Amino acid sequence: PAMTTDAAPPAPSAPATQLEPGRAPRRIPMWDTARFVAVTLVVIGHAIQRQTPASEHALALYTFIYAFHMPAFGVISGYFSSADTPTAKRMRRTITDIVVPYIIMQTIWTVVQGIVEGGKDFNPTQPTWTLWFLLALGIFKLILPYLAQLRWPLFWAVVFSIGVGYFDNVDSTLSLSRAISLLPFFLLGWQVKQWGVFDRWYEASRRTVVRVRVAAAVVFAAWAVSCAVWIPQFKEFDLHHWFFYDDSYSGLGEDAWWAGAVRFGLMLLATLLTASFLVLIPRRNVWITRFGAATMYVYLLHTFVLYPIRESGVLAGEHSAWPFVLLMVVIACVVSLFLAQPFVRRGMRWLLEPKVDWLFRRDAA
């Protein structure tokens, strides 16, 4: 996002909403813009992943993105989540928005990978590729009302995240390892909402906005330079795998007692980068704001576009040079914009948002 000063959000036009007593939901453009930029970073990361073994340019960009893009998604998801006792409507929404799409997409990917790679069995406990986030999001929403009853819920989420890395038996089954590891970012988003941090940011003066954004730009620049200069050391340490949050410390090759301190340090880095990312997002409507409502479509569908390219082997060898890395970044941005178009949502709603009223009891509240 461009580092420009903008006015506080005008009358809204995006699906990220905030309830105000006695008024209709107010839409907040900043969050929809943030959602679309974040999901585009996801697409870019997946587009260049096959180039990282042979290209330090690709690995540097990959490491830069993976340090914060999923934590940012966790913060955004937590910001718009409720810790109130779930109503029947909210419980149904969890089934229709998370469980049903997960089962549908897991089934499709089982068939696709079975045809292309062979020997693929349907196993809903092992999410395929990007589908782990749907399960993690479901877990986040399920346990939030319980965590909110505790003193210092964010502290306990950090303890769980650091602690789970010491257990080898907590793995990718039902996305549990990633859900627990990324839980602090979801809790942070929810906690920030309780603190009213962004309510004050929306009303911040022009001078304050400029100062904060200059500091955020410096943070991003410092991390970018670090990734460019120290990528050989990062590669030797296998740093980008730490940003997946899906392996135990021993699985990452660091089973020493201090491995939890490394995760904590990386979590602090992710928090700083996520905060910088969010304050650099324009508060007003910009041309990509309207695409923020389609982030789940982009997230779930971009893999079908990239899968043939990734599996063809065309991104290996000489096609890992920096001009091809740049080409894949451009392709990823085009894919993200295309999948966010209204006609894609209309055409794919039957698959990703199917009508499943027949699943529910008629006498339910």
Tab-separated table of C-alpha atoms in Angstrom:
chain	number	residue	atom	x	y	z
A	1	PRO	CA	0.000	0.000	0.000
A	2	ALA	CA	1.152	3.502	-0.775
A	3	MET	CA	2.341	5.505	2.194
A	4	THR	CA	-0.039	8.422	1.786
A	5	THR	CA	-1.971	10.380	4.334
A	6	ASP	CA	-5.700	10.075	3.994
A	7	ALA	CA	-8.820	11.183	5.709
A	8	ALA	CA	-10.610	9.086	8.292
A	9	PRO	CA	-12.967	6.523	6.751
A	10	PRO	CA	-15.924	8.085	4.999
A	11	ALA	CA	-19.295	6.464	4.637
A	12	PRO	CA	-18.498	2.862	4.212
A	13	SER	CA	-18.685	0.571	1.245
A	14	ALA	CA	-17.018	-2.657	2.327
A	15	PRO	CA	-18.153	-5.773	4.135
A	16	ALA	CA	-15.854	-5.319	7.124
A	17	THR	CA	-18.412	-3.918	9.527
A	18	GLN	CA	-18.647	-2.479	12.989
A	19	LEU	CA	-21.843	-2.255	14.995
A	20	GLU	CA	-22.874	1.029	16.549
A	21	PRO	CA	-25.757	1.283	19.003
A	22	GLY	CA	-28.955	2.299	17.275
A	23	ARG	CA	-27.385	2.410	13.835
A	24	ALA	CA	-26.900	0.064	10.904
A	25	PRO	CA	-23.508	-1.627	10.634
A	26	ARG	CA	-20.793	0.826	9.615
A	27	ARG	CA	-18.448	-0.466	6.965
A	28	ILE	CA	-14.742	0.154	7.422
A	29	PRO	CA	-12.803	0.393	4.127
A	30	MET	CA	-9.371	-0.032	5.740
A	31	TRP	CA	-10.060	-3.606	6.769
A	32	ASP	CA	-11.314	-4.711	3.363
A	33	THR	CA	-8.246	-3.204	1.735
A	34	ALA	CA	-6.065	-4.998	4.286
A	35	ARG	CA	-7.835	-8.285	3.581
A	36	PHE	CA	-7.279	-8.051	-0.140
A	37	VAL	CA	-3.617	-7.038	0.162
A	38	ALA	CA	-3.037	-9.875	2.647
A	39	VAL	CA	-4.656	-12.509	0.436
A	40	THR	CA	-2.650	-11.234	-2.546
A	41	LEU	CA	0.515	-11.782	-0.509
A	42	VAL	CA	-0.691	-15.354	0.066
A	43	VAL	CA	-1.056	-15.858	-3.683
A	44	ILE	CA	2.390	-14.359	-4.353
A	45	GLY	CA	3.971	-16.643	-1.757
A	46	HIS	CA	2.397	-19.726	-3.308
A	47	ALA	CA	3.324	-18.561	-6.825
A	48	ILE	CA	7.052	-18.248	-6.109
A	49	GLN	CA	7.431	-21.162	-3.676
A	50	ARG	CA	8.752	-23.577	-6.307
A	51	GLN	CA	11.451	-21.040	-7.235
A	52	THR	CA	12.872	-20.689	-3.722
A	53	PRO	CA	15.208	-23.746	-3.756
A	54	ALA	CA	17.217	-22.359	-6.686
A	55	SER	CA	16.769	-18.613	-6.264
A	56	GLU	CA	17.876	-16.474	-3.351
A	57	HIS	CA	15.772	-13.641	-4.767
A	58	ALA	CA	12.656	-15.803	-4.529
A	59	LEU	CA	13.619	-17.055	-1.065
A	60	ALA	CA	14.244	-13.515	0.203
A	61	LEU	CA	10.817	-12.354	-1.009
A	62	TYR	CA	9.203	-15.530	0.311
A	63	THR	CA	10.776	-15.042	3.752
A	64	PHE	CA	9.761	-11.373	3.784
A	65	ILE	CA	6.120	-12.258	3.080
A	66	TYR	CA	5.840	-15.304	5.331
A	67	ALA	CA	7.105	-13.409	8.367
A	68	PHE	CA	3.756	-11.656	8.729
A	69	HIS	CA	1.076	-12.454	6.137
A	70	MET	CA	-0.690	-15.274	8.033
A	71	PRO	CA	-0.318	-13.513	11.402
A	72	ALA	CA	-1.973	-10.521	9.708
A	73	PHE	CA	-4.855	-12.750	8.612
A	74	GLY	CA	-5.136	-13.999	12.190
A	75	VAL	CA	-5.292	-10.446	13.568
A	76	ILE	CA	-7.913	-9.400	11.016
A	77	SER	CA	-10.029	-12.492	11.741
A	78	GLY	CA	-9.801	-11.930	15.483
A	79	TYR	CA	-10.736	-8.264	15.176
A	80	PHE	CA	-14.116	-9.188	13.695
A	81	SER	CA	-14.806	-12.143	15.999
A	82	SER	CA	-17.068	-12.176	19.039
A	83	ALA	CA	-16.442	-13.782	22.422
A	84	ASP	CA	-20.142	-13.700	23.309
A	85	THR	CA	-21.998	-16.948	23.900
A	86	PRO	CA	-22.663	-18.321	20.396
A	87	THR	CA	-26.216	-17.890	19.157
A	88	ALA	CA	-27.941	-20.449	16.939
A	89	LYS	CA	-27.386	-18.130	13.968
A	90	ARG	CA	-23.647	-17.852	14.633
A	91	MET	CA	-23.312	-21.609	15.077
A	92	ARG	CA	-25.055	-22.170	11.763
A	93	ARG	CA	-22.761	-19.625	10.112
A	94	THR	CA	-19.745	-21.557	11.367
A	95	ILE	CA	-21.098	-24.686	9.687
A	96	THR	CA	-22.044	-22.973	6.421
A	97	ASP	CA	-18.981	-20.699	6.157
A	98	ILE	CA	-16.262	-23.046	7.415
A	99	VAL	CA	-17.247	-26.696	7.754
A	100	VAL	CA	-19.221	-27.130	4.518
A	101	PRO	CA	-16.685	-25.316	2.256
A	102	TYR	CA	-13.889	-27.281	3.914
A	103	ILE	CA	-15.514	-30.652	3.180
A	104	ILE	CA	-16.313	-29.620	-0.409
A	105	MET	CA	-12.823	-28.312	-1.177
A	106	GLN	CA	-11.097	-31.208	0.597
A	107	THR	CA	-13.102	-33.633	-1.536
A	108	ILE	CA	-12.237	-31.792	-4.750
A	109	TRP	CA	-8.542	-31.655	-3.904
A	110	THR	CA	-8.531	-35.350	-3.031
A	111	VAL	CA	-9.864	-36.133	-6.502
A	112	VAL	CA	-7.490	-33.708	-8.267
A	113	GLN	CA	-4.388	-34.909	-6.464
A	114	GLY	CA	-5.476	-38.524	-6.852
A	115	ILE	CA	-5.642	-38.070	-10.627
A	116	VAL	CA	-2.432	-36.034	-10.972
A	117	GLU	CA	-0.240	-37.589	-8.296
A	118	GLY	CA	-1.958	-40.917	-7.661
A	119	GLY	CA	-2.651	-42.785	-4.445
A	120	LYS	CA	-4.554	-40.005	-2.708
A	121	ASP	CA	-7.156	-41.119	-0.162
A	122	PHE	CA	-9.867	-38.907	1.238
A	123	ASN	CA	-8.851	-37.884	4.738
A	124	PRO	CA	-10.717	-34.880	6.163
A	125	THR	CA	-8.431	-34.810	9.215
A	126	GLN	CA	-5.455	-33.840	7.043
A	127	PRO	CA	-6.240	-30.524	5.312
A	128	THR	CA	-4.863	-30.139	1.810
A	129	TRP	CA	-2.598	-27.176	1.039
A	130	THR	CA	-4.378	-23.926	1.995
A	131	LEU	CA	-7.403	-25.572	3.615
A	132	TRP	CA	-5.685	-25.675	6.995
A	133	PHE	CA	-6.726	-22.060	7.601
A	134	LEU	CA	-10.424	-22.912	7.452
A	135	LEU	CA	-10.011	-25.465	10.230
A	136	ALA	CA	-7.797	-23.129	12.236
A	137	LEU	CA	-10.381	-20.363	11.916
A	138	GLY	CA	-13.082	-22.727	13.135
A	139	ILE	CA	-10.951	-23.660	16.150
A	140	PHE	CA	-10.243	-19.996	16.893
A	141	LYS	CA	-13.937	-19.112	16.919
A	142	LEU	CA	-14.814	-22.192	18.966
A	143	ILE	CA	-12.420	-21.491	21.829
A	144	LEU	CA	-12.540	-17.678	21.899
A	145	PRO	CA	-15.549	-17.501	24.309
A	146	TYR	CA	-13.652	-19.754	26.724
A	147	LEU	CA	-10.349	-17.866	26.503
A	148	ALA	CA	-12.184	-14.579	26.996
A	149	GLN	CA	-13.248	-15.792	30.460
A	150	LEU	CA	-9.635	-15.968	31.608
A	151	ARG	CA	-7.480	-13.240	33.002
A	152	TRP	CA	-4.860	-12.190	30.476
A	153	PRO	CA	-6.169	-14.355	27.568
A	154	LEU	CA	-3.464	-13.067	25.230
A	155	PHE	CA	-0.772	-14.151	27.688
A	156	TRP	CA	-2.168	-17.677	27.834
A	157	ALA	CA	-2.436	-17.835	24.039
A	158	VAL	CA	1.279	-16.986	23.818
A	159	VAL	CA	2.092	-19.665	26.416
A	160	PHE	CA	0.114	-22.260	24.428
A	161	SER	CA	1.792	-21.220	21.170
A	162	ILE	CA	5.301	-21.475	22.560
A	163	GLY	CA	4.568	-24.615	24.557
A	164	VAL	CA	3.012	-26.628	21.718
A	165	GLY	CA	6.317	-26.562	19.845
A	166	TYR	CA	7.832	-28.881	22.442
A	167	PHE	CA	5.337	-31.665	21.663
A	168	ASP	CA	6.034	-33.799	18.618
A	169	ASN	CA	2.632	-35.483	18.756
A	170	VAL	CA	0.763	-32.245	18.000
A	171	ASP	CA	0.889	-32.168	14.215
A	172	SER	CA	-1.135	-31.097	11.174
A	173	THR	CA	-4.066	-33.355	12.071
A	174	LEU	CA	-7.138	-31.104	11.978
A	175	SER	CA	-4.682	-28.212	11.595
A	176	LEU	CA	-4.145	-28.321	15.352
A	177	SER	CA	-0.450	-27.385	15.416
A	178	ARG	CA	-0.963	-24.278	13.305
A	179	ALA	CA	-4.163	-23.306	15.089
A	180	ILE	CA	-2.470	-23.336	18.495
A	181	SER	CA	0.710	-21.718	17.193
A	182	LEU	CA	-1.126	-18.837	15.486
A	183	LEU	CA	-3.709	-18.406	18.233
A	184	PRO	CA	-1.932	-15.367	19.780
A	185	PHE	CA	-2.438	-13.345	16.607
A	186	PHE	CA	-6.156	-14.132	16.540
A	187	LEU	CA	-6.396	-13.206	20.235
A	188	LEU	CA	-4.397	-10.057	19.568
A	189	GLY	CA	-6.898	-8.964	16.921
A	190	TRP	CA	-9.787	-9.550	19.298
A	191	GLN	CA	-7.957	-7.812	22.151
A	192	VAL	CA	-7.090	-4.797	20.019
A	193	LYS	CA	-10.786	-4.430	19.252
A	194	GLN	CA	-11.573	-4.416	22.990
A	195	TRP	CA	-8.908	-1.784	23.592
A	196	GLY	CA	-10.323	0.467	20.844
A	197	VAL	CA	-6.903	0.952	19.257
A	198	PHE	CA	-8.182	1.347	15.716
A	199	ASP	CA	-11.120	3.468	16.794
A	200	ARG	CA	-8.503	6.030	17.793
A	201	TRP	CA	-6.512	5.396	14.617
A	202	TYR	CA	-9.529	6.220	12.423
A	203	GLU	CA	-9.727	9.642	14.090
A	204	ALA	CA	-5.975	10.303	14.312
A	205	SER	CA	-4.697	13.641	13.054
A	206	ARG	CA	-2.819	14.019	9.791
A	207	ARG	CA	0.460	14.682	11.615
A	208	THR	CA	0.089	11.564	13.773
A	209	VAL	CA	-0.731	9.426	10.744
A	210	VAL	CA	2.348	10.649	8.871
A	211	ARG	CA	4.649	9.975	11.822
A	212	VAL	CA	3.282	6.493	12.453
A	213	ARG	CA	3.443	5.563	8.773
A	214	VAL	CA	7.018	6.786	8.426
A	215	ALA	CA	7.965	4.566	11.381
A	216	ALA	CA	6.048	1.624	9.820
A	217	ALA	CA	7.812	2.149	6.491
A	218	VAL	CA	11.175	2.112	8.273
A	219	VAL	CA	10.246	-1.194	9.923
A	220	PHE	CA	9.311	-2.724	6.574
A	221	ALA	CA	12.447	-1.382	4.921
A	222	ALA	CA	14.645	-2.784	7.704
A	223	TRP	CA	13.050	-6.233	7.355
A	224	ALA	CA	13.387	-6.110	3.551
A	225	VAL	CA	17.071	-5.226	3.812
A	226	SER	CA	17.581	-7.999	6.368
A	227	CYS	CA	15.999	-10.544	4.011
A	228	ALA	CA	18.154	-9.326	1.114
A	229	VAL	CA	21.463	-9.202	2.995
A	230	TRP	CA	21.182	-12.181	5.343
A	231	ILE	CA	19.291	-14.624	3.149
A	232	PRO	CA	22.230	-17.126	3.118
A	233	GLN	CA	22.126	-17.242	6.925
A	234	PHE	CA	18.319	-17.412	6.932
A	235	LYS	CA	18.490	-20.273	4.448
A	236	GLU	CA	21.002	-22.178	6.561
A	237	PHE	CA	18.781	-21.766	9.624
A	238	ASP	CA	15.730	-22.730	7.536
A	239	LEU	CA	14.005	-19.621	8.832
A	240	HIS	CA	11.063	-19.650	6.442
A	241	HIS	CA	9.941	-23.016	7.809
A	242	TRP	CA	9.650	-21.448	11.256
A	243	PHE	CA	7.103	-19.046	9.788
A	244	PHE	CA	4.826	-21.960	8.821
A	245	TYR	CA	4.048	-22.572	12.523
A	246	ASP	CA	3.258	-26.218	11.762
A	247	ASP	CA	6.273	-28.195	13.025
A	248	SER	CA	7.556	-28.958	16.482
A	249	TYR	CA	10.948	-27.528	17.387
A	250	SER	CA	12.581	-30.912	16.955
A	251	GLY	CA	10.920	-31.182	13.553
A	252	LEU	CA	12.588	-27.887	12.685
A	253	GLY	CA	15.942	-29.259	13.781
A	254	GLU	CA	16.115	-27.221	16.993
A	255	ASP	CA	15.125	-29.338	19.981
A	256	ALA	CA	17.094	-27.296	22.535
A	257	TRP	CA	15.238	-25.825	25.512
A	258	TRP	CA	15.661	-22.293	24.149
A	259	ALA	CA	13.774	-23.043	20.913
A	260	GLY	CA	10.637	-21.532	22.446
A	261	ALA	CA	12.493	-18.235	22.806
A	262	VAL	CA	13.152	-18.261	19.064
A	263	ARG	CA	9.444	-18.676	18.355
A	264	PHE	CA	8.626	-15.879	20.784
A	265	GLY	CA	11.108	-13.592	19.044
A	266	LEU	CA	9.608	-14.415	15.657
A	267	MET	CA	6.134	-13.770	17.054
A	268	LEU	CA	7.259	-10.322	18.214
A	269	LEU	CA	8.685	-9.688	14.736
A	270	ALA	CA	5.411	-10.810	13.137
A	271	THR	CA	3.440	-8.544	15.477
A	272	LEU	CA	5.605	-5.540	14.623
A	273	LEU	CA	5.356	-6.223	10.888
A	274	THR	CA	1.602	-6.818	11.091
A	275	ALA	CA	1.097	-3.538	12.952
A	276	SER	CA	3.215	-1.754	10.345
A	277	PHE	CA	1.243	-3.421	7.562
A	278	LEU	CA	-2.103	-2.325	9.004
A	279	VAL	CA	-1.148	1.304	9.608
A	280	LEU	CA	0.194	1.598	6.060
A	281	ILE	CA	-3.195	0.550	4.698
A	282	PRO	CA	-5.218	3.616	3.601
A	283	ARG	CA	-8.113	4.417	5.919
A	284	ARG	CA	-10.290	5.658	3.079
A	285	ASN	CA	-11.724	3.828	0.089
A	286	VAL	CA	-9.205	3.003	-2.633
A	287	TRP	CA	-9.709	1.133	-5.867
A	288	ILE	CA	-8.955	-2.317	-4.379
A	289	THR	CA	-11.178	-1.856	-1.308
A	290	ARG	CA	-14.192	-3.354	-3.040
A	291	PHE	CA	-12.312	-6.622	-3.568
A	292	GLY	CA	-11.974	-7.209	0.172
A	293	ALA	CA	-15.318	-8.995	0.247
A	294	ALA	CA	-13.929	-11.720	-2.021
A	295	THR	CA	-10.862	-12.772	-0.058
A	296	MET	CA	-12.184	-16.260	0.726
A	297	TYR	CA	-12.851	-16.846	-2.980
A	298	VAL	CA	-9.289	-15.770	-3.810
A	299	TYR	CA	-7.869	-17.886	-0.997
A	300	LEU	CA	-9.691	-21.071	-1.972
A	301	LEU	CA	-9.593	-20.771	-5.776
A	302	HIS	CA	-6.099	-19.460	-6.537
A	303	THR	CA	-4.604	-22.869	-5.800
A	304	PHE	CA	-6.415	-24.364	-8.798
A	305	VAL	CA	-4.801	-21.753	-11.052
A	306	LEU	CA	-1.311	-22.182	-9.614
A	307	TYR	CA	-1.337	-25.961	-9.169
A	308	PRO	CA	-0.670	-26.821	-12.860
A	309	ILE	CA	2.178	-24.298	-13.022
A	310	ARG	CA	3.758	-25.559	-9.816
A	311	GLU	CA	3.420	-29.240	-10.717
A	312	SER	CA	4.687	-28.843	-14.290
A	313	GLY	CA	8.241	-28.211	-13.083
A	314	VAL	CA	8.525	-25.126	-15.277
A	315	LEU	CA	9.540	-22.966	-12.293
A	316	ALA	CA	12.684	-24.974	-11.585
A	317	GLY	CA	16.223	-24.392	-12.855
A	318	GLU	CA	16.802	-21.354	-15.042
A	319	HIS	CA	13.195	-20.302	-14.604
A	320	SER	CA	14.023	-19.455	-11.000
A	321	ALA	CA	16.106	-16.421	-12.031
A	322	TRP	CA	14.885	-13.055	-10.773
A	323	PRO	CA	13.074	-12.001	-14.003
A	324	PHE	CA	10.901	-15.128	-13.707
A	325	VAL	CA	10.345	-14.468	-10.016
A	326	LEU	CA	9.103	-10.994	-10.941
A	327	LEU	CA	6.909	-12.539	-13.650
A	328	MET	CA	5.304	-14.884	-11.122
A	329	VAL	CA	4.637	-11.950	-8.790
A	330	VAL	CA	2.813	-10.171	-11.611
A	331	ILE	CA	0.869	-13.329	-12.485
A	332	ALA	CA	-0.089	-13.768	-8.822
A	333	CYS	CA	-1.433	-10.205	-8.631
A	334	VAL	CA	-3.438	-10.740	-11.821
A	335	VAL	CA	-4.849	-14.016	-10.462
A	336	SER	CA	-5.835	-12.333	-7.201
A	337	LEU	CA	-7.582	-9.465	-9.004
A	338	PHE	CA	-9.351	-11.827	-11.393
A	339	LEU	CA	-10.684	-14.126	-8.678
A	340	ALA	CA	-11.975	-11.110	-6.727
A	341	GLN	CA	-14.224	-9.979	-9.573
A	342	PRO	CA	-17.987	-10.015	-8.932
A	343	PHE	CA	-18.674	-12.401	-11.814
A	344	VAL	CA	-16.348	-14.994	-10.227
A	345	ARG	CA	-18.258	-14.761	-6.961
A	346	ARG	CA	-21.571	-15.100	-8.762
A	347	GLY	CA	-20.333	-18.038	-10.799
A	348	MET	CA	-18.716	-19.914	-7.898
A	349	ARG	CA	-21.153	-19.122	-5.078
A	350	TRP	CA	-22.957	-22.423	-5.614
A	351	LEU	CA	-19.699	-24.215	-4.728
A	352	LEU	CA	-18.189	-22.052	-1.978
A	353	GLU	CA	-21.407	-20.747	-0.412
A	354	PRO	CA	-23.920	-23.521	-1.108
A	355	LYS	CA	-27.444	-23.398	0.270
A	356	VAL	CA	-27.539	-26.051	2.974
A	357	ASP	CA	-30.680	-25.105	4.909
A	358	TRP	CA	-31.740	-28.732	4.668
A	359	LEU	CA	-28.965	-29.594	7.148
A	360	PHE	CA	-30.561	-27.724	10.021
A	361	ARG	CA	-33.457	-28.527	12.311
A	362	ARG	CA	-36.590	-26.563	11.518
A	363	ASP	CA	-37.390	-26.054	15.188
A	364	ALA	CA	-33.999	-24.560	16.033
A	365	ALA	CA	-33.997	-21.050	17.433
